Tab-separated table of C-alpha atoms in Angstrom:
chain	number	residue	atom	x	y	z
C	240	MET	CA	-0.020	0.029	0.012
C	241	GLY	CA	2.958	2.370	0.407
C	242	GLY	CA	3.732	4.923	3.085
C	243	SER	CA	1.155	7.609	2.281
C	244	PRO	CA	-2.295	7.514	3.775
C	245	GLU	CA	-4.960	6.373	1.271
C	246	THR	CA	-8.630	6.800	0.961
C	247	LEU	CA	-10.215	3.533	-0.288
C	248	LEU	CA	-13.519	2.444	-1.692
C	249	ALA	CA	-14.514	-1.189	-1.229
C	250	PHE	CA	-17.144	-3.141	-3.043
C	251	ASP	CA	-19.271	-6.170	-2.165
C	252	PHE	CA	-20.288	-7.150	-5.684
C	253	GLY	CA	-23.555	-8.940	-6.417
C	254	THR	CA	-25.461	-9.474	-9.507
C	255	ARG	CA	-28.425	-7.472	-8.178
C	256	ARG	CA	-26.746	-5.005	-5.781
C	257	ILE	CA	-23.300	-3.702	-4.978
C	258	GLY	CA	-22.429	-2.670	-1.436
C	259	VAL	CA	-19.969	0.196	-1.125
C	260	ALA	CA	-17.758	1.254	1.815
C	261	ILE	CA	-15.323	4.033	2.389
C	262	GLY	CA	-12.191	3.787	4.466
C	263	ASN	CA	-8.783	5.266	5.287
C	264	SER	CA	-5.546	3.536	5.687
C	265	LEU	CA	-4.184	6.061	8.190
C	266	THR	CA	-6.912	5.480	10.653
C	267	GLY	CA	-7.533	1.859	9.593
C	268	THR	CA	-11.307	2.565	9.643
C	269	ALA	CA	-14.061	1.539	7.219
C	270	ARG	CA	-17.727	2.366	7.204
C	271	PRO	CA	-20.716	1.423	4.990
C	272	LEU	CA	-21.411	4.050	2.398
C	273	GLU	CA	-24.317	2.946	0.221
C	274	VAL	CA	-25.858	0.204	-1.837
C	275	ILE	CA	-26.025	0.488	-5.593
C	276	ASP	CA	-29.349	-1.185	-6.225
C	277	ASP	CA	-29.313	-1.451	-9.991
C	278	GLU	CA	-28.714	-4.396	-12.427
C	279	ILE	CA	-27.839	-2.216	-15.437
C	280	ASN	CA	-24.018	-1.968	-15.770
C	281	ASP	CA	-23.954	1.492	-17.374
C	282	ARG	CA	-25.889	2.915	-14.415
C	283	ARG	CA	-23.812	0.999	-11.920
C	284	PHE	CA	-20.510	2.295	-13.316
C	285	ALA	CA	-21.958	5.822	-13.616
C	286	ARG	CA	-22.748	5.752	-9.857
C	287	ILE	CA	-19.320	4.300	-9.132
C	288	ALA	CA	-17.780	7.125	-11.175
C	289	ALA	CA	-19.685	9.621	-9.161
C	290	LEU	CA	-18.430	8.060	-5.904
C	291	ILE	CA	-14.876	8.098	-7.179
C	292	ALA	CA	-15.131	11.760	-8.125
C	293	GLN	CA	-16.712	12.573	-4.718
C	294	TRP	CA	-14.292	10.616	-2.493
C	295	GLN	CA	-11.244	10.574	-4.709
C	296	PRO	CA	-9.859	7.246	-3.473
C	297	GLN	CA	-6.298	6.125	-4.260
C	298	ARG	CA	-7.251	2.405	-4.216
C	299	LEU	CA	-10.312	0.183	-4.677
C	300	VAL	CA	-10.989	-3.110	-2.964
C	301	VAL	CA	-13.294	-5.880	-4.161
C	302	GLY	CA	-14.505	-8.835	-2.199
C	303	ARG	CA	-13.577	-12.206	-3.817
C	304	PRO	CA	-16.045	-14.914	-2.740
C	305	CYS	CA	-15.193	-18.574	-2.742
C	306	HIS	CA	-16.291	-21.853	-1.161
C	307	PRO	CA	-15.369	-22.448	2.520
C	308	ASP	CA	-12.420	-24.518	1.375
C	309	GLY	CA	-11.096	-21.683	-0.749
C	310	ALA	CA	-12.124	-23.096	-4.112
C	311	PRO	CA	-13.554	-20.625	-6.647
C	312	HIS	CA	-17.224	-20.773	-7.653
C	313	GLU	CA	-19.391	-18.982	-10.241
C	314	MET	CA	-19.520	-15.622	-8.324
C	315	THR	CA	-15.681	-15.740	-8.016
C	316	ALA	CA	-15.298	-15.171	-11.701
C	317	HIS	CA	-17.955	-12.376	-11.676
C	318	CYS	CA	-16.181	-10.532	-8.944
C	319	GLU	CA	-12.746	-10.874	-10.616
C	320	ARG	CA	-14.211	-9.520	-13.806
C	321	PHE	CA	-15.816	-6.574	-11.931
C	322	ALA	CA	-12.392	-5.820	-10.387
C	323	ARG	CA	-10.703	-5.837	-13.816
C	324	ARG	CA	-13.444	-3.564	-15.156
C	325	LEU	CA	-12.895	-1.128	-12.261
C	326	HIS	CA	-9.238	-0.979	-13.004
C	327	GLY	CA	-9.751	-0.612	-16.751
C	328	ARG	CA	-12.396	2.161	-16.402
C	329	PHE	CA	-10.803	4.164	-13.625
C	330	GLY	CA	-7.158	3.438	-13.705
C	331	LEU	CA	-6.837	2.961	-9.976
C	332	PRO	CA	-5.177	0.038	-8.289
C	333	VAL	CA	-7.677	-2.721	-7.375
C	334	ALA	CA	-7.077	-5.250	-4.678
C	335	THR	CA	-9.183	-8.309	-4.028
C	336	VAL	CA	-9.945	-9.736	-0.646
C	337	ASP	CA	-11.254	-13.180	0.396
C	338	GLU	CA	-14.748	-12.407	1.501
C	339	ARG	CA	-15.972	-15.854	2.515
C	340	TYR	CA	-17.500	-14.753	5.754
C	341	SER	CA	-18.024	-11.018	5.256
C	342	SER	CA	-21.770	-11.126	4.788
C	343	VAL	CA	-22.204	-13.250	7.863
C	344	ALA	CA	-20.042	-10.934	9.987
C	345	SER	CA	-21.657	-7.796	8.636
C	346	ALA	CA	-25.258	-9.053	9.094
C	347	GLN	CA	-24.886	-9.038	12.885
C	348	GLY	CA	-26.925	-6.178	14.236
C	349	LEU	CA	-29.072	-5.656	11.160
C	350	ARG	CA	-32.805	-5.940	11.215
C	351	ARG	CA	-34.379	-8.814	9.266
C	352	GLY	CA	-34.611	-7.922	5.544
C	353	GLU	CA	-32.238	-4.958	5.862
C	354	PRO	CA	-29.649	-5.158	3.082
C	355	ASP	CA	-26.183	-6.226	4.333
C	356	ASP	CA	-24.322	-5.209	1.183
C	357	ALA	CA	-22.758	-1.963	2.372
C	358	PRO	CA	-21.882	-3.410	5.830
C	359	ALA	CA	-20.322	-6.366	3.998
C	360	ALA	CA	-18.252	-3.952	1.908
C	361	ALA	CA	-17.037	-2.330	5.151
C	362	THR	CA	-16.098	-5.752	6.592
C	363	ILE	CA	-14.201	-6.497	3.331
C	364	LEU	CA	-12.396	-3.216	3.639
C	365	ARG	CA	-11.547	-3.687	7.360
C	366	GLN	CA	-10.163	-7.109	6.439
C	367	TYR	CA	-7.980	-5.539	3.666
C	368	LEU	CA	-6.690	-2.874	6.068
C	369	ASP	CA	-5.904	-5.452	8.747
C	370	GLU	CA	-4.021	-7.617	6.226
C	371	GLN	CA	-1.948	-4.525	5.126
C	372	LYS	CA	-0.897	-3.870	8.707
C	373	ASN	CA	0.513	-7.375	8.910
C	374	VAL	CA	2.532	-7.154	5.653
């Protein structure tokens, strides 16, 4: 990550919704930002572009789901493609993070039926920040 503090946007990618979180490498904090509730890619990326313009992150983080044993599954490929598209469209470094248990961890404290996408993105970002401290 380098020595300079960074603002980061993290994404919990889904085919229906994308959770977004904002964080900072100096403070090591992350918080849910919003849920992009749209299945049309052009509108999704337009909203992401607006968030990038607003927050001016130096890095993006995408959760990479897989089976409990670490093996990839169908959503793994979708998330990896999403990460590549983010990098291609915005030219920012994109890191992927193992998100196997992020939705479970982030759902604690939510009311039934309340979307967990943005809290899951914050959990993914906290995990990334914690991993970077240990590098």
